[in-house]
XYZ file of C-alpha atoms in Angstrom:
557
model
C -5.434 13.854 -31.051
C -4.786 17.846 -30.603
C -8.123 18.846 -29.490
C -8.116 15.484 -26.955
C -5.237 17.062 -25.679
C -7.244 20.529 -25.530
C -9.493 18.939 -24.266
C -7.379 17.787 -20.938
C -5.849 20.958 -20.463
C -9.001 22.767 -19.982
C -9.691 20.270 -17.603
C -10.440 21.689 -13.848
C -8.742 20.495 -11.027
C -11.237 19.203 -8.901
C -13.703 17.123 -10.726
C -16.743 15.520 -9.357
C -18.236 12.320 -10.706
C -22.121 12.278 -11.705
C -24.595 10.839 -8.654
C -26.584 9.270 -10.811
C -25.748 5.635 -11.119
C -28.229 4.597 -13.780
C -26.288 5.051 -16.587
C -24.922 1.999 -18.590
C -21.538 3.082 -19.531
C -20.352 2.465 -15.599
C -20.733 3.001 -12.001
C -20.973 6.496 -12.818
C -20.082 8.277 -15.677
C -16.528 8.451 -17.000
C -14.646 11.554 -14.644
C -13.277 12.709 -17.929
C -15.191 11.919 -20.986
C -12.717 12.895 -23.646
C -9.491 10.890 -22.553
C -7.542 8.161 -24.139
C -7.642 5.141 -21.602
C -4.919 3.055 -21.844
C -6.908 0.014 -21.950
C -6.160 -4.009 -21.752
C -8.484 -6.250 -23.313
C -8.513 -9.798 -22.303
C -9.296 -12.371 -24.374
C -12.198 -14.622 -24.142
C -10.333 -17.378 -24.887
C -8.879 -19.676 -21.656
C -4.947 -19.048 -21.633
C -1.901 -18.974 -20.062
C -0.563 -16.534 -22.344
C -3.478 -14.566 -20.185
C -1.346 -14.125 -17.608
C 0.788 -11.721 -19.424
C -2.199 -9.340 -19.924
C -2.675 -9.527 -16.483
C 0.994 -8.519 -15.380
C 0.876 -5.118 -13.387
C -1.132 -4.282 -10.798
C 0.540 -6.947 -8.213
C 4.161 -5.364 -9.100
C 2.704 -2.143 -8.747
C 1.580 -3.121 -5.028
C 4.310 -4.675 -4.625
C 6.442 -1.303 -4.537
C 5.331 -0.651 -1.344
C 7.208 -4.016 0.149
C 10.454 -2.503 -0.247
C 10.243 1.419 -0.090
C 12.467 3.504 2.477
C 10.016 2.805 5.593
C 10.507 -1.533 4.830
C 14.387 -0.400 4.757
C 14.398 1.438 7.517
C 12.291 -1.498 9.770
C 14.440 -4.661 8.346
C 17.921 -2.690 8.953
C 16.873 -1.856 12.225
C 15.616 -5.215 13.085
C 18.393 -6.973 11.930
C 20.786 -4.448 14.034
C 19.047 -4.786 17.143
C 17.461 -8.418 17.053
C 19.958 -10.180 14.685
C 17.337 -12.935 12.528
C 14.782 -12.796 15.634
C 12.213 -11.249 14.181
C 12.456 -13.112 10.918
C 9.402 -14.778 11.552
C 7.159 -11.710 11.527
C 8.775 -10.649 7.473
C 7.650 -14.440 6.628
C 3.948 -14.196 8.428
C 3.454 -10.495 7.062
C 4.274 -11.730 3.986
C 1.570 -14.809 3.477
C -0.601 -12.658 5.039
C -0.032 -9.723 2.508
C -0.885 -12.607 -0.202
C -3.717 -13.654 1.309
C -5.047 -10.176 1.773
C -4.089 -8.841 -1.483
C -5.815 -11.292 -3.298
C -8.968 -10.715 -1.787
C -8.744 -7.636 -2.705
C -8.142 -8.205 -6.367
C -11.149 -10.391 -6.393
C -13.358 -7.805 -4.692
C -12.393 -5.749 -7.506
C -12.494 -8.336 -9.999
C -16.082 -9.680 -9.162
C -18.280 -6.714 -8.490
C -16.495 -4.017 -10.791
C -16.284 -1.278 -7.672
C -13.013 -0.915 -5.707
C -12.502 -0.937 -1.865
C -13.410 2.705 -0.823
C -16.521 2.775 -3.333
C -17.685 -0.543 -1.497
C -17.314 1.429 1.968
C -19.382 3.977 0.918
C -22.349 2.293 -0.617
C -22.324 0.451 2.837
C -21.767 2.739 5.622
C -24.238 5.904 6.632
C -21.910 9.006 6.418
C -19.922 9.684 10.110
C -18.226 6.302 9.547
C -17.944 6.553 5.870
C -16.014 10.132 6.886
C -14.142 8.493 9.550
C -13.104 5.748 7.604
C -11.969 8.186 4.974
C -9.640 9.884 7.327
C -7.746 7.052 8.530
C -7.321 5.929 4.922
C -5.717 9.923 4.463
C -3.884 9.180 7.407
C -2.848 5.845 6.201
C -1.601 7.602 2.534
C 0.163 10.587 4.472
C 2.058 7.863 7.388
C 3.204 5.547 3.857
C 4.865 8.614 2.067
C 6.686 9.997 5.610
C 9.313 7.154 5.092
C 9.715 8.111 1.567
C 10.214 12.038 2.671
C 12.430 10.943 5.166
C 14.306 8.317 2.476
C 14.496 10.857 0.015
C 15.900 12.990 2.093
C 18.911 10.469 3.221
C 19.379 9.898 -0.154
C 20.256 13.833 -0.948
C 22.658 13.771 1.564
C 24.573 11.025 0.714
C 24.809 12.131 -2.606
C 25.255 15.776 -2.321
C 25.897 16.153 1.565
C 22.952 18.221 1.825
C 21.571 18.467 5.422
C 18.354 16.012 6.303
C 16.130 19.303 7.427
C 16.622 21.058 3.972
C 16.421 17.314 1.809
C 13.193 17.100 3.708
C 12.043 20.150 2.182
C 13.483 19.352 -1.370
C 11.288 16.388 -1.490
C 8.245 18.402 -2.267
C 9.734 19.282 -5.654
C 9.519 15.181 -6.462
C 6.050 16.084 -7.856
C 7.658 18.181 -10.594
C 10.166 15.558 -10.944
C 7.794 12.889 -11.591
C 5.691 15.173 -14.177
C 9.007 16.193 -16.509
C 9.736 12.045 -16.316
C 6.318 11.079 -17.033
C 6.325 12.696 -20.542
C 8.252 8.756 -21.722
C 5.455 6.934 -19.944
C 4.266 6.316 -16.370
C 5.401 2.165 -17.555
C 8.725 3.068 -18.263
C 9.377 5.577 -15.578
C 8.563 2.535 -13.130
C 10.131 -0.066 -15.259
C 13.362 2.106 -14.654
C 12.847 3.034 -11.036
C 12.279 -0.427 -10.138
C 15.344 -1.860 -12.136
C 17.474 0.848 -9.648
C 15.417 -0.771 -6.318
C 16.423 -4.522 -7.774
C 19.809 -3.697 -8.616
C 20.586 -2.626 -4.735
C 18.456 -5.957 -3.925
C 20.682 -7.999 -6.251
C 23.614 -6.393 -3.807
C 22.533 -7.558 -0.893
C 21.509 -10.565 -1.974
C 25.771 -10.971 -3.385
C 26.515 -9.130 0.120
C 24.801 -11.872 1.583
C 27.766 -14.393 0.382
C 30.141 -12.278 2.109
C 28.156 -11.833 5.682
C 27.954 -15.486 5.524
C 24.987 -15.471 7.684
C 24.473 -18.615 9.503
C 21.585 -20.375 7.688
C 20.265 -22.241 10.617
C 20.060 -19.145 12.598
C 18.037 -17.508 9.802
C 15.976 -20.900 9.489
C 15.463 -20.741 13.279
C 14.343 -16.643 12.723
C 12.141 -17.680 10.177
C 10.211 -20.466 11.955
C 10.079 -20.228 15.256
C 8.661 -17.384 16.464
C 10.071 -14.922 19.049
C 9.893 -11.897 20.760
C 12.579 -10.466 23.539
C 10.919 -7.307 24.948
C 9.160 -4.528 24.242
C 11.266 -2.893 22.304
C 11.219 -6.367 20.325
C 7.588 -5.509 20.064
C 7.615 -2.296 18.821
C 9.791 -3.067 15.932
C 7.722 -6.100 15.287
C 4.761 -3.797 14.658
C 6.340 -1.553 12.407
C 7.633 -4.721 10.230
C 3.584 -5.708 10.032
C 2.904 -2.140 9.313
C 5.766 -1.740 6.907
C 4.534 -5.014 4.608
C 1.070 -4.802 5.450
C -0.317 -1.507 4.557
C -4.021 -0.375 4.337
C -3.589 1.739 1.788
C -2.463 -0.972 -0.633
C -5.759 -2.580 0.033
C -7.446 0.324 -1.643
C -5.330 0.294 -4.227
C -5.008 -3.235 -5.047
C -8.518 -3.441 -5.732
C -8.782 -0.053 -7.877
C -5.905 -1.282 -10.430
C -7.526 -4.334 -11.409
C -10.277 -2.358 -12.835
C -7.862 -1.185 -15.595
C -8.632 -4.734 -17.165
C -11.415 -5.660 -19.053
C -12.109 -9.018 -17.718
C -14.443 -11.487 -19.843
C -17.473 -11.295 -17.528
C -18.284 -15.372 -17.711
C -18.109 -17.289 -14.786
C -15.171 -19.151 -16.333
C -13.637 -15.432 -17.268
C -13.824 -14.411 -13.794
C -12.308 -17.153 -12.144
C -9.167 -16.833 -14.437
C -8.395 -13.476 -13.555
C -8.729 -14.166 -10.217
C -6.399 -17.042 -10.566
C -4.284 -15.097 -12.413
C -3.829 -11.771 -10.827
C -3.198 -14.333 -7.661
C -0.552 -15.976 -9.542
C 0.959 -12.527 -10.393
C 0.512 -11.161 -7.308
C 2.002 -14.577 -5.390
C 5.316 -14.229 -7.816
C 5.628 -10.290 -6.773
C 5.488 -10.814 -3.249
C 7.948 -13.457 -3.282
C 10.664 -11.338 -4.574
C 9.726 -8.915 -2.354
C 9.800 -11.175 0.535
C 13.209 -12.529 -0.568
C 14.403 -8.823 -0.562
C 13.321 -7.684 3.158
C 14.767 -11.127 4.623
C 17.964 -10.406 2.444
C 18.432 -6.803 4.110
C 18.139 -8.027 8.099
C 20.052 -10.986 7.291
C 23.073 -8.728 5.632
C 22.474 -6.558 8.755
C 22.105 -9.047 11.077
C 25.665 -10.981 10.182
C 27.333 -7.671 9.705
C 26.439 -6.038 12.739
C 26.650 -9.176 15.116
C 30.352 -9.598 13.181
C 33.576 -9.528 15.848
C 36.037 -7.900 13.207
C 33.556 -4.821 13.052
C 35.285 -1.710 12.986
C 34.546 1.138 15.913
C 33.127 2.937 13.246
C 31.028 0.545 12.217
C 29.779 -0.969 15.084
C 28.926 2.777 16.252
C 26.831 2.912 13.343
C 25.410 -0.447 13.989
C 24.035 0.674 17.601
C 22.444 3.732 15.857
C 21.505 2.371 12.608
C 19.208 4.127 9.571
C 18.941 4.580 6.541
C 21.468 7.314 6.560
C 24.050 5.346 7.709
C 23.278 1.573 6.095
C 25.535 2.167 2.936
C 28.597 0.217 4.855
C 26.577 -2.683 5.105
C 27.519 -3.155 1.157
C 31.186 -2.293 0.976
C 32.514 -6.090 0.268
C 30.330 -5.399 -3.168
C 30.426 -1.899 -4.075
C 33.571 -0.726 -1.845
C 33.701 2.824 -2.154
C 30.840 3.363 -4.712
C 28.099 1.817 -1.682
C 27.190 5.224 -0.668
C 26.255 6.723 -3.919
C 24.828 3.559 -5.313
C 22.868 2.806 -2.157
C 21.435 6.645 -2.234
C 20.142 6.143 -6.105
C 18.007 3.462 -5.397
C 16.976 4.907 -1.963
C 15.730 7.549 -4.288
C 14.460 5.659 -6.909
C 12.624 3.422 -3.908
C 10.976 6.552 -2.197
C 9.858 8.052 -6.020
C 8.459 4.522 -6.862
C 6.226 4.439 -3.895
C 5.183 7.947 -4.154
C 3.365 6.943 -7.205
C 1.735 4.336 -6.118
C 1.005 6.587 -2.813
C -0.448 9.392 -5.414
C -3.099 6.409 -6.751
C -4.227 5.256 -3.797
C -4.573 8.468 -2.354
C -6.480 9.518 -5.898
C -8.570 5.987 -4.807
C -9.749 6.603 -1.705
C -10.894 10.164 -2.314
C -13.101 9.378 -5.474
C -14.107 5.819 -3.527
C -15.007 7.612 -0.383
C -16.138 11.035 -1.463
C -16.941 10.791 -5.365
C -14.153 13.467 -5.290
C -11.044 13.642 -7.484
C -8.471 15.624 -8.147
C -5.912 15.960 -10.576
C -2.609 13.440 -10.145
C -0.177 16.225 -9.530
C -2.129 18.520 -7.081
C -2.814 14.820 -5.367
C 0.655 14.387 -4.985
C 1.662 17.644 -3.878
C -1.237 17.652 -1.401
C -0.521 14.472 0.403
C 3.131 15.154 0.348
C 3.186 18.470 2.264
C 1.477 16.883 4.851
C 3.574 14.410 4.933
C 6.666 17.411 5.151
C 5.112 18.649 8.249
C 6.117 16.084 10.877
C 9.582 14.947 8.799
C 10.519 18.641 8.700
C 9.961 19.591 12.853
C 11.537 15.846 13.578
C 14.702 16.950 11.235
C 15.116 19.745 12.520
C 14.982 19.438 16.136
C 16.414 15.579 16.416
C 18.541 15.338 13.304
C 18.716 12.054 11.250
C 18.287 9.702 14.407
C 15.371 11.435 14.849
C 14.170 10.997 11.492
C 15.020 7.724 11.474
C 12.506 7.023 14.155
C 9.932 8.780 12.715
C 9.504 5.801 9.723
C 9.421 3.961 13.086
C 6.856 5.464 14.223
C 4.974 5.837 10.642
C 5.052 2.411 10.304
C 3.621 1.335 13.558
C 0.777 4.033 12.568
C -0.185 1.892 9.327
C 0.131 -1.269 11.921
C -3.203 0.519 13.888
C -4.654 1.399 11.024
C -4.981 -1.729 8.790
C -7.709 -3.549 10.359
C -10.242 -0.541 9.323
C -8.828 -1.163 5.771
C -8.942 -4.996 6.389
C -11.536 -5.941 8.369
C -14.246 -4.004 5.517
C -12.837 -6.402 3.093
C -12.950 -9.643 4.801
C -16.325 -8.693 5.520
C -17.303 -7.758 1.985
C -15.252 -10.652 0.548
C -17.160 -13.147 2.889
C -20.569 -11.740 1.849
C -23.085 -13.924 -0.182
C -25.165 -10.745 -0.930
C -22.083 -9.041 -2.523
C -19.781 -11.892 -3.571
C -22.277 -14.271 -4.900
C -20.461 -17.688 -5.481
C -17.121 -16.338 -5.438
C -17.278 -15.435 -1.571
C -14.422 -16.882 0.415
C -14.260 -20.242 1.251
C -14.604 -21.262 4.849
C -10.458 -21.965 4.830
C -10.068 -18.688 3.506
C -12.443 -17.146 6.213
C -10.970 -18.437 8.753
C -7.560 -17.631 7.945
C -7.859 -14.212 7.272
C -9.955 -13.742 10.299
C -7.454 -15.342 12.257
C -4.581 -12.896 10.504
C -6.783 -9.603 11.142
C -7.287 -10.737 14.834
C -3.882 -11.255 15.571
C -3.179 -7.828 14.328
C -5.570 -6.667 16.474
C -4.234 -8.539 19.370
C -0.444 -7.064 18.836
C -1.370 -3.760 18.417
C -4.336 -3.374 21.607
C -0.661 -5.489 23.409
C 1.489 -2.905 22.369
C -0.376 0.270 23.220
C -1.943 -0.865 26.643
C 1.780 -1.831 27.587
C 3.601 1.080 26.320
C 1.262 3.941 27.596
C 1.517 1.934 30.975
C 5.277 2.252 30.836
C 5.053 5.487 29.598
C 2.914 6.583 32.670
C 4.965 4.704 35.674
C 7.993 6.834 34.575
C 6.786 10.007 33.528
C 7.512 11.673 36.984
C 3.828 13.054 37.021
C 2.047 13.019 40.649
C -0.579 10.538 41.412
C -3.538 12.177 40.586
C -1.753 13.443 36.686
C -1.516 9.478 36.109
C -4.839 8.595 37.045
C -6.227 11.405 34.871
C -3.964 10.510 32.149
C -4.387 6.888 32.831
C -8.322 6.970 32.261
C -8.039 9.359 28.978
C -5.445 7.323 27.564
C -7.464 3.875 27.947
C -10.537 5.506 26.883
C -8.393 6.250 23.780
C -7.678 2.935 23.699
C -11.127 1.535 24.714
C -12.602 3.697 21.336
C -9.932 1.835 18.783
C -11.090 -1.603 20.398
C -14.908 -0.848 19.882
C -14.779 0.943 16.617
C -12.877 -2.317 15.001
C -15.529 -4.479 17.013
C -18.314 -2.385 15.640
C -17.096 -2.672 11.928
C -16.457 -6.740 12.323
C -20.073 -7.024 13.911
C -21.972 -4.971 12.019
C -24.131 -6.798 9.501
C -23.795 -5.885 5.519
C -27.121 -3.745 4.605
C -26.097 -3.444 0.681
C -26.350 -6.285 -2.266
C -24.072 -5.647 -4.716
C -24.169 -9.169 -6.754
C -21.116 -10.238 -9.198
C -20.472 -8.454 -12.205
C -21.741 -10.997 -15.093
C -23.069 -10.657 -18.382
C -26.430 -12.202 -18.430
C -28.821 -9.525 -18.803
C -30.631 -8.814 -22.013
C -30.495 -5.715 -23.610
C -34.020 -5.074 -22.726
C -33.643 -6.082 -19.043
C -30.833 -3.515 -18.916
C -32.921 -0.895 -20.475
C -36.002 -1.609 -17.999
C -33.419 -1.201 -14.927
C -31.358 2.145 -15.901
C -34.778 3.514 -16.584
C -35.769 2.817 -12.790
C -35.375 4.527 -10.401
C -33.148 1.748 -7.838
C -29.955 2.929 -6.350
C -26.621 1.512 -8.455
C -26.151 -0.654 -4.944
C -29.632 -2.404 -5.492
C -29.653 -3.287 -8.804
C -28.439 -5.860 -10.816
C -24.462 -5.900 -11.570
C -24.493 -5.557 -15.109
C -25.061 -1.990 -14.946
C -20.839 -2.046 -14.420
C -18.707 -2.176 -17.154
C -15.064 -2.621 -17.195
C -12.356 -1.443 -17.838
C -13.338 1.584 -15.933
C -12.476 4.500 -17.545
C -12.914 6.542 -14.384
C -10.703 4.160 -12.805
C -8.155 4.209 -15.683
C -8.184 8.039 -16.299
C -6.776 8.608 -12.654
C -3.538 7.313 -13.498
C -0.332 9.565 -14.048
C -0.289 10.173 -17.965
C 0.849 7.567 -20.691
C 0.950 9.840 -23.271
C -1.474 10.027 -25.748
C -1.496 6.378 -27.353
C -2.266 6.311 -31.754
C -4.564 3.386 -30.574
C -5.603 1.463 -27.757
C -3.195 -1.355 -27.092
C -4.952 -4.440 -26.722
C -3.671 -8.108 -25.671
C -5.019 -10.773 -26.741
């Protein structure tokens, strides 16, 4: 036990996984070859008490449904559009099901996450492109949880935004004195704060006394008054949909180790479906909860000045009256803990993904807390100019704004995996079904639709009143289309492009001999037969915050 734990302290902080493939105990070898992996061992036996083993990664995802930047986007939505834009929380959310599932499955079935799949496939400029919009995508999810953090830190100890904003990059710290009980109960605990200001909105919602076929109406028939309208209707996709949580998603269910029968597989796809399907749920029932409490409440007649001044301008800063028939004067500081617990939550699973899509893309990692730390200056940057110049509102609109980004971003998260999950040469028999197919194609095109919409309308607005003379707007006009012209043909190029790579599901059929022959050839890992890939994987596993040092592996069964 002591000289394992040597062992990790002498560990360097960048560490760079082996290129050679061949070797039977994985993809590549283990990052860290003397660590205690907290593993999960599934039984080979059909179960429903199997579903318990595979509890986890969905919830984990699920985090992200209902951190400071879904907050921000439902309170605002509500505010401005009453239950309008209902419709949009319920679509976003089917879709996130659909998509996360696929990505549990492309984890599942060929033992390599997301980002290792889009590296094996693509030649290097859009392998490094596609890397730094999945940065991009990890920096824009932890602005709103900057920003969040922030709010909360003034509510509770009236410190200004601009300085809260700065604060936030001591969370890191925070998170490594907390972690010394275990990453599971540190979550367990932040989550039980985030539910506990969901189970007051969901009692607030008996006193709003929304109008149920208003919200029915929201839900089903869809609607969109303005641009404006648009813009927030964007930011809801971007805030529930997020391309980072694709990367994730299919990362975490290599913790498991799956029974690699046909039979073994299909269960833990079912399962992690089913778990996944029962997360997103409650966090579906959460988001519609918020913009229906801030939809009756704002829309109210016996709405105090104050309040209805806060109302016109809402955020996060200001969305603690929206619970005073529960909490009366304790909202504020109740509402600010589980802001804060909200924005820590989803900086951990920020700090995995981004840990994900580093080693995926770049067979690069580095260590959880320098991860952390690294992703969240950047993300300090833009929260601490907006702070300081604009104040609060301003901040406000930067989640906004951060959530539209993830919007633009997702279909060169999402269109890789529908592509991979459709693929006979990857997928084998467990490809998508032509329902599937369809559906999700449908979903990432009318994405794709929205945002192209959205960005060809607004820069045209943008450029009729930006006072500039004639010749300024034509020049402008052409750049900013091109811009525009370049997102529309890079997506097109990814969705046309034909998969070059076989990587065949992950089964155990292969004698020991067979195995032998192959990791004795010379054949790239992406070539050869899938039974080179063993899970759990331990390089997969190792990247997680600490557990602690276990006596013994835990093991369900």
């Amino acid at each position: 036990m002591n000289s394992s734990g040597e062992a990790r302290d002498a560990q360097p902080q960048f560490i760079t996984s082996h290129t050679n493939r061949s070797n039977s105990n994985g993809p590549s070898e283990p990052l860290i070859d003397s660590i205690d992996v907290d593993q999960i061992v599934i039984s080979e036996k059909s179960s429903w008490k199997n579903l318990f083993a595979y509890m986890g990664p969905g919830f984990l995802v699920s985090i992200a449904y209902i951190d400071p930047g879904n907050f921000e986007t439902d309170l605002q939505s509500g505010a401005q559009y009453k239950y309008e834009l209902l419709w949009i929380i319920l679509i976003a959310s089917c879709a996130a099901l659909v998509i996360q599932s696929l990505a549990a499955k492309l984890g599942v079935v060929t033992g390599k996450h997301l980002a290792e799949h889009c590296r094996a496939e693509y030649e290097k400029v859009p392998n490094f492109i596609l890397w730094m919009l999945a940065e991009l995508a990890v920096i824009a999810c932890d602005i709103p949880e900057v920003i969040g953090t922030a709010f909360a830190l003034n509510m509770l100890f009236k410190i200004p935004v601009w300085i809260g904003v700065l604060i936030t990059g001591l969370s890191t710290l925070m998170l490594l004195l907390l972690q010394q009980y275990g990453v599971r109960k540190l979550e367990l605990f932040i989550s039980g704060l985030v539910f506990l200001m969901a189970a007051c909105f969901f009692v607030e919602l008996g006193y709003a006394k929304p109008n149920s076929s208003e919200v029915l109406r929201g839900l089903f028939v869809p609607s969109l008054k303005g641009n404006g309208a648009t813009a927030l209707a964007i930011s809801l996709l971007g805030a529930m949909v997020m391309p980072h949580n694709l990367f994730l998603h299919s990362a975490l269910v290599l913790s498991r180790k799956v029974p690699r029968s046909v039979r073994g597989i299909k269960e833990a796809i079912t399962f992690y479906t089913l778990e996944s399907a029962f997360a997103l749920t409650i966090a579906f029932l959460i988001n519609v909860s918020i913009i229906s409490v801030s939809g009756a409440v704002c829309s109210s007649d016996t709405l105090d000045p104050q309040d209805q001044a806060n109302c016109d301008d809402l955020d996060l800063n200001k969305a603690s009256f929206l619970l005073k028939n529960v909490l009366g004067t304790w909202s504020s500081k109740l509402f600010a803990v589980a802001l804060l617990a909200s924005g820590q939550s989803s900086t951990i699973t920020g700090t995995y993904a981004g840990q994900y899509v580093m080693q995926g893309f770049l067979d690069l990692r580095m260590k959880p807390w320098l991860r952390n730390l690294f992703t969240r200056t950047l993300a300090i940057l833009p929260s601490l100019i907006v702070s300081v110049i604009g104040g609060s509102a301003a901040a406000g609109k930067l989640i906004i704004i951060a959530s539209m980004i993830l919007s633009f971003e997702l279909p060169f998260a999402l269109v890789p995996l529908l592509k991979f999950t459709s693929s006979n040469t990857k997928m084998g028999q467990y490809t998508n079904s032509v329902i599937i197919t369809a559906l999700t194609w449908i979903i990432g095109s009318f994405i794709m639709i929205i945002n192209t919409y959205f960005l060809a309308s607004s820069f045209t607005k943008l450029l009729i009143h930006s006072g500039l003379n004639t010749v300024a707007k034509v020049f402008a006009g052409i750049f900013g289309f091109m811009g525009l012209l370049i997102y529309v043909v890079a997506v097109l190029y990814l969705t046309f492009r034909k998969n070059r790579k076989s990587t065949q599901p992950l089964l155990q059929q292969s004698s020991d001999a067979e195995l032998a022959s192959v990791c004795s050839s010379d054949l790239p890992a992406e070539g050869t037969n899938g039974t080179l890939y063993h899970l759990p994987r331990e390089d997969i596993t190792s990247m997680q915050l600490p557990n602690g040092v276990p006596d013994k592996d835990p093991v369900l069964s």
